[in-house]
Structure formats: C-alpha cells, structure tokens
Coordinates of C-alpha atoms in Angstrom, one line a residue:
X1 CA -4.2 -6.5 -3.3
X2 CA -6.1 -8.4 -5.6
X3 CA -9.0 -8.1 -7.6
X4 CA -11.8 -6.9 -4.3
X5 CA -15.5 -6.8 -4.2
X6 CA -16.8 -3.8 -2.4
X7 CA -20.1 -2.4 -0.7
X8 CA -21.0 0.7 0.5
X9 CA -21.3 -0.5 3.8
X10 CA -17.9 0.3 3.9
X11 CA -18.1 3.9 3.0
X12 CA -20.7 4.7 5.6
X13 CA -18.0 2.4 8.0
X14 CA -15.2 5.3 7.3
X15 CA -17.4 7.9 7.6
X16 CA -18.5 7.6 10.9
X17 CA -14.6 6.4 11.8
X18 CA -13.4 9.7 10.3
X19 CA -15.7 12.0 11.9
X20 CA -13.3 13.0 14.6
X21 CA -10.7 13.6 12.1
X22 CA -12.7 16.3 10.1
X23 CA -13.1 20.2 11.8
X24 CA -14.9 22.6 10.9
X25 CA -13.7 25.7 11.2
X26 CA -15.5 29.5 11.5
X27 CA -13.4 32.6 12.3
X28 CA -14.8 32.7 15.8
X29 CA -14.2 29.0 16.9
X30 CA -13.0 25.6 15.6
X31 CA -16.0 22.7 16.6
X32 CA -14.6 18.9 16.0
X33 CA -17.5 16.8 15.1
X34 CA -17.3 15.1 18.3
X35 CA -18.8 18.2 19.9
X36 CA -20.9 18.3 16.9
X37 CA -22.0 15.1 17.4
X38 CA -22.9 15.8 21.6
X39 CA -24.5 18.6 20.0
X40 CA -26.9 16.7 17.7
X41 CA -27.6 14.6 21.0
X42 CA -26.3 11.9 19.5
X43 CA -25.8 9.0 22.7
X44 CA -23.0 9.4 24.8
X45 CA -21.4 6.0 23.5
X46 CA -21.1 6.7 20.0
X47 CA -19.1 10.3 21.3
X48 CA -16.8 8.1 23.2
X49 CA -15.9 5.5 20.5
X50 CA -15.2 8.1 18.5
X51 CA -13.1 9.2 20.7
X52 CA -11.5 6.1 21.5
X53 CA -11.0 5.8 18.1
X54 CA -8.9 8.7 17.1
X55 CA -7.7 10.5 19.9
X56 CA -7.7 14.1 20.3
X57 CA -4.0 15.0 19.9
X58 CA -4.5 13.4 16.6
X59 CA -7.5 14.9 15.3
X60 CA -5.3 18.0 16.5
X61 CA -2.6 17.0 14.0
X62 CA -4.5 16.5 11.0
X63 CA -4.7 20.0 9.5
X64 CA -5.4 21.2 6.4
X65 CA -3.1 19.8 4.4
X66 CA -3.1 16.1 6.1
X67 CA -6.6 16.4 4.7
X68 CA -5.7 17.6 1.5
X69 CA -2.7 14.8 1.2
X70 CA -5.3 12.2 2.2
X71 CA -7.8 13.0 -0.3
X72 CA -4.7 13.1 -3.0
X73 CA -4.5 9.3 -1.9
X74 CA -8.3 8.5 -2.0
X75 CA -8.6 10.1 -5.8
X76 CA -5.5 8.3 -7.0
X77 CA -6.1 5.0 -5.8
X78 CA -9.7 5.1 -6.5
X79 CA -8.2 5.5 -10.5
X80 CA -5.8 2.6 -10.0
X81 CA -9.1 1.0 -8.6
X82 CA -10.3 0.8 -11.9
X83 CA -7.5 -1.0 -13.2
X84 CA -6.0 -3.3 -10.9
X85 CA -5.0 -6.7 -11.9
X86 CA -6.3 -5.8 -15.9
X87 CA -2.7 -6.0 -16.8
X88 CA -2.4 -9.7 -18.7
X89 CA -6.2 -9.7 -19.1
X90 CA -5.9 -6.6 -21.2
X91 CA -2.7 -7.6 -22.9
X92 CA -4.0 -11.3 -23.5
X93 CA -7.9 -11.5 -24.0
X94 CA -8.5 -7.9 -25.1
X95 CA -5.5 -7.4 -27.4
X96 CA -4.8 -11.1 -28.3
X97 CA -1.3 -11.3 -26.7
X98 CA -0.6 -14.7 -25.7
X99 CA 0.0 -15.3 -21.8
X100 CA 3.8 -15.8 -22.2
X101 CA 4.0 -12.5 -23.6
X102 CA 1.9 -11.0 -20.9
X103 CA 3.5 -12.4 -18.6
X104 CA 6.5 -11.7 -19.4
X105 CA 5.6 -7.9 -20.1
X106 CA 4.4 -8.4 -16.3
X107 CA 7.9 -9.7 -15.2
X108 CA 10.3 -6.9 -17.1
X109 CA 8.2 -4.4 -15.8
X110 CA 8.5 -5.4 -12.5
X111 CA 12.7 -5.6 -12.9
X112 CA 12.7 -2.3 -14.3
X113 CA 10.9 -0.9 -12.0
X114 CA 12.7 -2.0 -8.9
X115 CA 16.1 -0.7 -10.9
X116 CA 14.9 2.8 -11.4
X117 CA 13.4 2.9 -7.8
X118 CA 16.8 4.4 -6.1
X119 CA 17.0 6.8 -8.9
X120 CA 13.4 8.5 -7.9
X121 CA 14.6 8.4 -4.2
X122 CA 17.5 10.1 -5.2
X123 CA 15.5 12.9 -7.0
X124 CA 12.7 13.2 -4.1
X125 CA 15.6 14.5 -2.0
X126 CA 17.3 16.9 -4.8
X127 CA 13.9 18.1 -5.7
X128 CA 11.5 17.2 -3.3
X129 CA 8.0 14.8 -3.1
X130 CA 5.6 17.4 -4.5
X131 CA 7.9 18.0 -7.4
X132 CA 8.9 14.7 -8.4
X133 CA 5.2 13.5 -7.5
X134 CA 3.6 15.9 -10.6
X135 CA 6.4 15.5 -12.7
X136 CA 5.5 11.2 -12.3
X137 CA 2.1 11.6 -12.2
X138 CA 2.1 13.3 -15.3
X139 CA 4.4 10.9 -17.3
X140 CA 2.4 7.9 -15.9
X141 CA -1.2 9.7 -17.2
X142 CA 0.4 10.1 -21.0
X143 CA 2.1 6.6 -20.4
X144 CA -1.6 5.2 -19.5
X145 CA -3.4 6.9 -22.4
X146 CA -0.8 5.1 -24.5
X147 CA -0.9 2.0 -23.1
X148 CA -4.8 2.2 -23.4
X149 CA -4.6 2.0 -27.1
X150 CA -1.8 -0.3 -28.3
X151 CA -2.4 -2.9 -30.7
X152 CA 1.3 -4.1 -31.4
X153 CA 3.8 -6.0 -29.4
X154 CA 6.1 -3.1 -29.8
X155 CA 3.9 -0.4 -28.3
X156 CA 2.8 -2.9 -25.6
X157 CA 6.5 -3.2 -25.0
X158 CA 7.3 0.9 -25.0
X159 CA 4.0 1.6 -23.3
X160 CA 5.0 -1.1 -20.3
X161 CA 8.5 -0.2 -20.2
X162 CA 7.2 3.7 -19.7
X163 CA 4.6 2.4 -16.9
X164 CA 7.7 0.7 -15.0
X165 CA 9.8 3.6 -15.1
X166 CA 7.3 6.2 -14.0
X167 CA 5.9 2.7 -11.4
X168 CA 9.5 3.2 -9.6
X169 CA 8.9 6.5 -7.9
X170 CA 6.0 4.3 -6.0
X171 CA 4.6 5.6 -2.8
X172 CA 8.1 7.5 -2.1
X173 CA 7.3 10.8 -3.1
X174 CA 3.9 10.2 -0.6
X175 CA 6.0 8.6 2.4
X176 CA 8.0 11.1 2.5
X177 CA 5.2 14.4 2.4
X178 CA 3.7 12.9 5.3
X179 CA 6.6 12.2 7.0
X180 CA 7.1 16.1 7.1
X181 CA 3.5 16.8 7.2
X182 CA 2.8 15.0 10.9
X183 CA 5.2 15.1 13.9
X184 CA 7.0 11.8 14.7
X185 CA 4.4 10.6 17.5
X186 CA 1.8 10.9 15.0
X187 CA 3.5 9.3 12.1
X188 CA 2.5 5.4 12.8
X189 CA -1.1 6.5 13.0
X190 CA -1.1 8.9 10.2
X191 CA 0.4 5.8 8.4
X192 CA -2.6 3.9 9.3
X193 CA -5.5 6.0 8.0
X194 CA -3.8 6.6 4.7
X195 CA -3.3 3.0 4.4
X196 CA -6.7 2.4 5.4
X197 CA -8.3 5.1 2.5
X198 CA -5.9 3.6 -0.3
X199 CA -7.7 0.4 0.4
X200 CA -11.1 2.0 0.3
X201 CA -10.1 4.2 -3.1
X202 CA -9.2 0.8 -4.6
X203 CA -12.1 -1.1 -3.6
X204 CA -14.7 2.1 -5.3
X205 CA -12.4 2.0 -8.2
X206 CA -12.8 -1.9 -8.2
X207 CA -16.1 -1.7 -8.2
X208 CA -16.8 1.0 -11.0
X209 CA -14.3 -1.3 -12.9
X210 CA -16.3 -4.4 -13.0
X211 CA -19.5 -2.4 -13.6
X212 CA -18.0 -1.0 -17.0
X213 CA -15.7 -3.7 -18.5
X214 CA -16.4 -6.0 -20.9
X215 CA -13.9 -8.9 -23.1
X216 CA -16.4 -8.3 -25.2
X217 CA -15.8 -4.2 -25.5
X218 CA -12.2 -3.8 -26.0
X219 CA -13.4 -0.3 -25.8
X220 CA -14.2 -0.4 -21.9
X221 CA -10.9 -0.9 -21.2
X222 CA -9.3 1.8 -22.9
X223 CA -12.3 4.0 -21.2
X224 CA -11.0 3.2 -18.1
X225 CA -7.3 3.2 -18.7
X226 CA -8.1 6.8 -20.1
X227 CA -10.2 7.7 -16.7
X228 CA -7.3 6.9 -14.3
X229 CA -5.1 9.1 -16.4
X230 CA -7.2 12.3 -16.0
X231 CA -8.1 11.2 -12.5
X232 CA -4.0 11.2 -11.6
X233 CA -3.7 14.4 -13.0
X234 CA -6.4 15.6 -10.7
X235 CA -4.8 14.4 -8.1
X236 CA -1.6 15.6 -9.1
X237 CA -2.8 19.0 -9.5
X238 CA -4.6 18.8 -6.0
X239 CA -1.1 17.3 -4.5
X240 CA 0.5 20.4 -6.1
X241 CA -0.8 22.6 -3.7
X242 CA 1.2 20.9 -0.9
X243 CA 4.6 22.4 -2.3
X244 CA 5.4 24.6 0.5
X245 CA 5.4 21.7 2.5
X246 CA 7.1 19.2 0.1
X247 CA 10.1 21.2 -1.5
X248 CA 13.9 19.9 -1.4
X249 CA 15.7 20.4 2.0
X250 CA 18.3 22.8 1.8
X251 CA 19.7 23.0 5.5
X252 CA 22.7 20.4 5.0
X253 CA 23.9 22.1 2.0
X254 CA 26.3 24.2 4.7
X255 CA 27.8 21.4 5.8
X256 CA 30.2 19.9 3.6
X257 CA 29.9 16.2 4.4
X258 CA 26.5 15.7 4.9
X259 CA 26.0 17.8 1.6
X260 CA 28.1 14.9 0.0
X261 CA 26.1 12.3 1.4
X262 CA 23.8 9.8 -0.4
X263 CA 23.3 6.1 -1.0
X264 CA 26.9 4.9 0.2
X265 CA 25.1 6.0 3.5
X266 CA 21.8 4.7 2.9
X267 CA 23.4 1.4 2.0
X268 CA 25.8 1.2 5.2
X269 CA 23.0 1.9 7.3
X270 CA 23.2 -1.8 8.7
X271 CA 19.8 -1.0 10.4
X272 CA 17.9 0.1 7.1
X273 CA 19.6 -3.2 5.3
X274 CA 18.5 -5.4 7.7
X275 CA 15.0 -3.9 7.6
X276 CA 15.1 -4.4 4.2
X277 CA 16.3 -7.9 4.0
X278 CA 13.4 -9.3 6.9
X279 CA 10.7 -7.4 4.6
X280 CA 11.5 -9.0 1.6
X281 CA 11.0 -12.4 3.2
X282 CA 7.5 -11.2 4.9
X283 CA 6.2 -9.7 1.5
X284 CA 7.1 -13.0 -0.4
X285 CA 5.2 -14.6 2.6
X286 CA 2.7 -12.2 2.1
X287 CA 1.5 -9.6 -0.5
X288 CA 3.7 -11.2 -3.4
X289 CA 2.5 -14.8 -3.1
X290 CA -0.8 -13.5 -2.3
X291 CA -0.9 -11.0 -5.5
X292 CA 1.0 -14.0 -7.6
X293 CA -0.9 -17.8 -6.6
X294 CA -3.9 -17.1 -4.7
X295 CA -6.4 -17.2 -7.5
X296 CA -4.5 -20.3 -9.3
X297 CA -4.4 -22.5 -5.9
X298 CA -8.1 -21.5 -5.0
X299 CA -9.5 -22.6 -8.9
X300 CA -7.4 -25.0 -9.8
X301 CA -6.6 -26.8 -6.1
X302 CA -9.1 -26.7 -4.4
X303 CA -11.4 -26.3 -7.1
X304 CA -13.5 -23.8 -6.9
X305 CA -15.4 -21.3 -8.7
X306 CA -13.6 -18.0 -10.0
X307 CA -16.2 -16.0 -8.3
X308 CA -15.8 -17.0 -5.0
X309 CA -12.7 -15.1 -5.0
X310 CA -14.6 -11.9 -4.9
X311 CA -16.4 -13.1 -2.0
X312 CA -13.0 -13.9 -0.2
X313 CA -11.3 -10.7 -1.1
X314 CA -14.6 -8.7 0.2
X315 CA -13.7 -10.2 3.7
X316 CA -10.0 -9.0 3.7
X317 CA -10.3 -5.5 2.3
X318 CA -13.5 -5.1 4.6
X319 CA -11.6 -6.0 7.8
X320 CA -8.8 -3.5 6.6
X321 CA -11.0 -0.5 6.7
X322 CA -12.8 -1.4 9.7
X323 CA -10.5 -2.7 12.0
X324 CA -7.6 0.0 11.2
X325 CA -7.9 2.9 13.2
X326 CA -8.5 0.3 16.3
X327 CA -5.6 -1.6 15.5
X328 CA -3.5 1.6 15.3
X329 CA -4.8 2.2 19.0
X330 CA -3.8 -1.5 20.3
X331 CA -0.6 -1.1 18.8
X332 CA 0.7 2.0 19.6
X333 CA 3.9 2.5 22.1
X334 CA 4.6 -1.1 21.5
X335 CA 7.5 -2.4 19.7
X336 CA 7.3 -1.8 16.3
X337 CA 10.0 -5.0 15.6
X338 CA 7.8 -7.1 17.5
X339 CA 5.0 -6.2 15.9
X340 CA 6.5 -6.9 12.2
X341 CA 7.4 -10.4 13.7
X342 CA 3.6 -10.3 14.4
X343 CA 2.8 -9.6 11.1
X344 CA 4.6 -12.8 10.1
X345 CA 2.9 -15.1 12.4
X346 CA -0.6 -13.7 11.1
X347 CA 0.8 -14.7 7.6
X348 CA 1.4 -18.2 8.3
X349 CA -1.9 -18.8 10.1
X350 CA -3.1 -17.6 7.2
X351 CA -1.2 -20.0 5.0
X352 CA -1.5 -22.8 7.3
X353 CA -5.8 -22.3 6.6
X354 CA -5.3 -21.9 3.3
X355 CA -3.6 -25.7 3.2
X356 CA -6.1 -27.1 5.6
X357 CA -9.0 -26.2 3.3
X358 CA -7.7 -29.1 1.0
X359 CA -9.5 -31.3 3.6
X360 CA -12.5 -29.6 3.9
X361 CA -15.9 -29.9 1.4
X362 CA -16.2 -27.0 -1.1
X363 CA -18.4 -24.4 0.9
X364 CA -16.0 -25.2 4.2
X365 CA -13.3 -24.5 1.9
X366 CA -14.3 -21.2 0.8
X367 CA -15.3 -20.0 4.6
X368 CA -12.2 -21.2 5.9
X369 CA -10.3 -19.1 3.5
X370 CA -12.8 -16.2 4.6
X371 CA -11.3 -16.2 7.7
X372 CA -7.8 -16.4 6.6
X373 CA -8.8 -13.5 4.9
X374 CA -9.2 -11.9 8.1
X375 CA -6.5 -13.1 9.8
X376 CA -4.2 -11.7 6.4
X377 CA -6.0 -8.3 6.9
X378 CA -4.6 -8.1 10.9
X379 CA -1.4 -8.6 10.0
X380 CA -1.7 -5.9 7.3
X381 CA -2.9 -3.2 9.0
X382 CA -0.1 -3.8 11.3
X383 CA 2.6 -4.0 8.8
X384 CA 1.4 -0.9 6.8
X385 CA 1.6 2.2 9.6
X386 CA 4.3 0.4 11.5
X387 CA 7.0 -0.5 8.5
X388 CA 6.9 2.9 7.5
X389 CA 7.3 4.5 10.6
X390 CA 10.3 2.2 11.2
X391 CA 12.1 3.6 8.3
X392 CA 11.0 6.9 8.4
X393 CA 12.4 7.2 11.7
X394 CA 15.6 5.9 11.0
X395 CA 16.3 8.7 8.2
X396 CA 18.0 11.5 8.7
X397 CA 15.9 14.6 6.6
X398 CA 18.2 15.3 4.0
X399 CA 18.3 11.2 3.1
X400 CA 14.5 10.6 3.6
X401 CA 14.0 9.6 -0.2
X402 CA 16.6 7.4 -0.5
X403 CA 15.0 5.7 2.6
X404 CA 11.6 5.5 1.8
X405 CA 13.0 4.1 -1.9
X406 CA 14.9 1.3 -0.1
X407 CA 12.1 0.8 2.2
X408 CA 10.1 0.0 -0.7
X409 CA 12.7 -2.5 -2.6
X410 CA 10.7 -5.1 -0.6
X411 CA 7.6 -4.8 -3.0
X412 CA 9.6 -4.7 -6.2
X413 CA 11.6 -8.4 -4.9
X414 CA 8.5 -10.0 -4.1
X415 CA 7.1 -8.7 -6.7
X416 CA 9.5 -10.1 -9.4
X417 CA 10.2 -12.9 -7.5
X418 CA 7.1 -14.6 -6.6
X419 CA 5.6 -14.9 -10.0
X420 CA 9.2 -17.4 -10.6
X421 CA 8.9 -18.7 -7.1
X422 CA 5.1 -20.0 -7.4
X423 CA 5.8 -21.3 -10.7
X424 CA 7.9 -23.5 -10.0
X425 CA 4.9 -25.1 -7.2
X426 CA 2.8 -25.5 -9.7
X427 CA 4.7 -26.3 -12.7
X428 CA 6.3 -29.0 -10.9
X429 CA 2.9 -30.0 -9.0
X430 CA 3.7 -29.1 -5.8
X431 CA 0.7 -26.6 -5.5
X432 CA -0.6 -28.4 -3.0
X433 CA 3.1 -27.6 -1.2
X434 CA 2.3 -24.2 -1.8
X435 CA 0.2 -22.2 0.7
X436 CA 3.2 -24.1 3.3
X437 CA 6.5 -23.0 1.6
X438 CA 5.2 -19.9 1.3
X439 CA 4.3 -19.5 4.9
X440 CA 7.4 -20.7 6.3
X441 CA 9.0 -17.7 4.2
X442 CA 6.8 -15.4 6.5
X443 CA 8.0 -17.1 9.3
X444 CA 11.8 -16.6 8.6
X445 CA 10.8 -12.7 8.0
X446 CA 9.4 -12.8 11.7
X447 CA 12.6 -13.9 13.1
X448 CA 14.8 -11.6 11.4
X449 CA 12.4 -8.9 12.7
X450 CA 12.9 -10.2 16.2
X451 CA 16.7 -9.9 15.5
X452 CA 16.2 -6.3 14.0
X453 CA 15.3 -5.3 17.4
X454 CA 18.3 -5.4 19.0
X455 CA 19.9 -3.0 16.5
X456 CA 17.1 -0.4 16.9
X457 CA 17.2 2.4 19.6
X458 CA 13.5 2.2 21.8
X459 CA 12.6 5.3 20.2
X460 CA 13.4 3.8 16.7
X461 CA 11.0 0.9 18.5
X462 CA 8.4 3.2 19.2
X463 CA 8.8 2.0 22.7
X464 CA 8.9 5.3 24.2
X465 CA 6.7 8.5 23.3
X466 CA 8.7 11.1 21.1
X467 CA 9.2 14.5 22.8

C-alpha cells in the first residue's frame, strides 16, 4: 500500500455501507438502522442493498466488541496513515542520510523483523493478543518518538532496529482477537470489513500527512511521527478493554501433549507450509513488487510525472473500500483455494497492463494503469478476508499465534525480497522486463494455490457452511 490520495467521497461511501452493521440499542428494544432507515422513509431500494450488502446474521455478529476491535483498527492505521512510505524520505532528505543508508536501514529492518515474527506468535499464545498487543503498541509509540528525533546514524540504526522488533508482532495479535471474537462462518467476512477500514484509516492518515509535511520543515515530520505514537497508545488503551476476550487459552494445559505442543507442530503442518510457500510467491507478484518498483517503473519507464501516482493509487484504494463488502458476498461459500488462485490471475492482468502501457501515449498510459489499479484492488479484497480465514481455520486454539505469525511470514519475504529482486531489473536495464517477471511470479502462486486444494478439507475450503 503505497503512498494514496484520498476524498471524502469515500467516507460518506463506508458510511452508508456500514449502516447495517451499527445497532442502536435502548433497554426496551434493539433497532438496526435498516429499520431505522424504513423508518425515515428512506426508498425501499436503498433498504434492500443494504441489506444485500451485509446480511442480517452478520450484522447479528458484530457486537460490541467487533465494534470496538474495528474502531482499534481505524485509529491505528489512520496513525500509520500519517507516515507511510516516509521511511527513506525522512532518513535521506530530512536528515541527510544518503539513499544506500536508507535503504539499507529499510532492508535490515525488514530481516529482523521477519526473524522475531515467530517469537510474537509464540507469546500471543502464552499471553494472549490483548496482552502482547499493549505491551507492542507501547514499545513501538516510545520507539516512534525516538525515531522522530534522530540525527545520527547510530540512533537511526537503534531507533530502526526497535521499530523492526516491535514491527514483528504485525497484525498477529489482531488476527487472532477476531478469530475468537466472530464465529467461524462469520470470520471471512469479518476479515473483509476490517480490511476494508485499515484501508480507509490509511488513506485519512495519508491525507493529513501530505497536508502537514514539508522537506522544507524537518519539524513536520517529527510532528507526525510523534502523533502516531499517542494515537497507538489510544488505540492501545481502547484495545485494552477487549481482555476478557483476548487472554491466553488455558484449556490444553490438562493435557500433557498438547500442553507440550508449539512450532515443531506449526511447522509439520504440511497444509499451513504449503500455504505459506504459494503466498510468498503471490505477494512478490503482488504487494512486494507493488510497494518496491511501481513508482520507479511509472517515472522513470514510462516517464511520467511523480504526481500521477497519486492519481493511480486514488483508483486502487477507492475500489477497495467500495467494492469490499460486495465482493465478500460474491465470494462467500466458494473455494477459498480457488479464489487465492484468483487473486493471482487478477495480479498478472494487472502486470500484463502495466507493460502494455509502454505502447501507449502518456495520458493512455496513466489511464491504463488506472484500471490496473482496479483490477489490483479485486484481487485484494479477495486475498485479504479469504487468506486469513484459510489459516485461521486450520489452527487448532491453543496454536492460533503461531499460525497467524506464519501466515504472515509471506509479507516479511516479499518484503525483504523484492527490494533485491527489482533491483536487479533495473540495475541491469531490464525495467522494461519488469511488470512481466513479476507477474509470472503471481502466476506460479496461483498454481500452487490450485494444488493447495487438494490438501484442504471443504470446510477448510469454505465450501460448505460451518455448523
């Protein structure tokens, strides 16, 4: 998720999306604003999308503390918002850094925090997600006050290091709370709308960033490093109050082997590796390469201006928060395998435009890559909800953060792996090679996906309803 431009169009999008999903509730009687809504005469049409688009068993589901748990994940990521992608920008323009040490910085952060990732799974299930969530928010708000004012490449290096050890706890703690907050018919859809209100958190956040920094004001960017700390420990403080919910699990302590269990089993899960193994090659055909080369091919390829990318990013993120909860609808009760092999297919169209636009005249170019944008944003919202109710339904309770932290190895491979991969494109001058070797990569994740599916049961599938 790159640097996004943002109206509030979409804001007014979500809230009439969410409606159904909000109750009010009296002591007498509990009135969903679909029969609010019939009561404000509003027209029959707009009751019954709404009720297309979240259905009532799970407007049913999200109770109080889904609610609560979602606006945790609209007030963090509306703080990382405001810093996304500032990383070698800060370190290099505002600091004076050169590149190769930012980017560098960029890479050993990433390594260490994929190392230290099975570490946090392993204390989400000794201690539990609410726990280990306060206890990471909190060292990442002190890391991020004193990253915000280093000035040496010693406390650049401390302050980064800090970031990517607190960065390998990752949505874990999150995954895993919801997992426990929703039953497991409601998970891929739950999923989905917290997916969908990270990407709207980000895109406010993005936009109060670019509002407030300047290269010229080193000072703006420590204001806003310093906002997203006190912002995480709100939410921290406001995910706090979901401890009942989110404490260790206990229940297999009487049982001496599966109190002995941990990541040998994780590990010879041959389901969970293979999983694993197909995302890894879909997220370096996908977020990584996206994250990593996008801006570089679109400048300096097909020669364009910087702020076009704005415009294309505004077309991804947009179709994200509109089109999720009616892509959770199309997709549910369908194989989840095949729909990650779906997600890969998306990927390489996308790619495939992205190359063609080589061909085409500037302002061609930059709506053709609009639409790829779209096309990126399908197979998102479809990877998103369903990858995480793959995994989550594999784990066994008392293994669930081990899981969710191997689930989530995928990000931290492409992550550390594109930036090498796409260097050597364009260090080499194959750029224009690119967009192609990067979308065959999806393409191989697809198949392995496909092959996945044999191993899975059809409720691991989500083939069949869950009881």
């Amino acid at each position: 998720m790159g640097s996004r431009l943002f109206t509030s169009l979409w804001a007014s999008q979500l809230v009439r999306q969410l409606l159904p999903t909000l109750t009010f509730t009296t002591r007498r009687q509990s009135l969903t604003l679909c029969g609010f809504a019939q009561s404000l005469n509003y027209p029959g049409h707009l009751v019954k999308l709404l009720n297309t688009l979240v259905p009532a068993d799970f407007r049913a589901a999200v109770t109080w503390p889904v609610r609560r748990f979602y606006a945790c994940t609209f007030i963090n990521c509306f703080g990382f918002g405001l810093i996304l992608s500032l990383f070698v920008v800060y370190l290099h323009n505002v600091r004076g850094f050169s590149e190769g040490f930012a980017t560098l910085l960029l890479a050993v952060s990433s390594v260490v925090g994929l190392a230290t990732a099975p570490l946090w799974g392993t204390f989400i299930d000794r201690f539990g997600p609410v726990r280990v969530s306060l206890v990471s928010s909190v060292l990442d708000a002190g890391a991020l006050v004193y990253w915000a004012f280093v000035h040496t490449s010693l406390e650049a290096f401390i302050a980064a290091l800090m970031l990517a050890v607190v960065g390998g706890a990752g949505w874990g703690p999150g995954t895993v709370l919801m997992a426990r907050l929703v039953a497991e018919e409601h998970r891929q859809r739950a999923f989905g709308v917290n997916f969908m209100l990270v990407n709207l958190g980000i895109g406010f956040g993005g936009l109060v960033s670019a509002s407030v920094v300047d290269l010229h004001h080193p000072g703006t960017f420590e204001v806003l490093y310093v906002a997203n700390a006190f912002i995480m420990l709100v939410g921290a403080a406001l995910f706090f109050t979901l401890l009942s919910y989110g404490g260790p699990v206990n229940e297999h302590h009487d049982d001496p082997k599966l109190r002995d269990e941990g990541w040998r089993e994780v590990l010879a899960d041959r389901r969970l590796v293979r999983y694993v193994v197909a995302a890894v090659c879909l997220m370096l055909g996908g977020y990584g390469a996206i994250d990593t080369g996008l801006s570089l091919f679109v400048v300096n390829n097909l020669h364009v201006s910087v702020h076009s990318i704005g415009i294309i990013f505004f077309f991804n993120t947009s179709t994200i928060v509109l089109a999720q909860l009616s892509m959770l609808n199309r997709i549910e009760g369908h194989s989840r395998a095949r729909i990650l092999a779906l997600v890969g297919v998306c990927w390489f169209v996308f790619w495939v435009i992205l190359a063609s636009a080589l061909a085409l005249p500037k302002f061609l170019a930059i709506a053709s890559i609009c639409v790829a944008m779209v096309v990126f944003a399908i197979g998102e919202i479809m990877f998103q909800p369903v990858g995480n109710a793959m995994v989550n339904e594999m784990a066994p309770e008392h293994l669930r953060g081990r899981y969710n932290a191997a689930g989530s190895f995928a990000w931290g491979v492409s992550g550390t792996l594109t930036p090498a991969l796409t260097s050597i494109y364009f260090s080499f001058h194959f750029g224009n090679w690119w967009p192609i070797g990067t979308g065959v990569t999806a393409l191989v994740g697809s198949a392995m996906m496909l092959n996945l599916r044999r191993s899975l049961s059809a409720k691991e599938d989500g083939r069949v309803a869950v009881a």
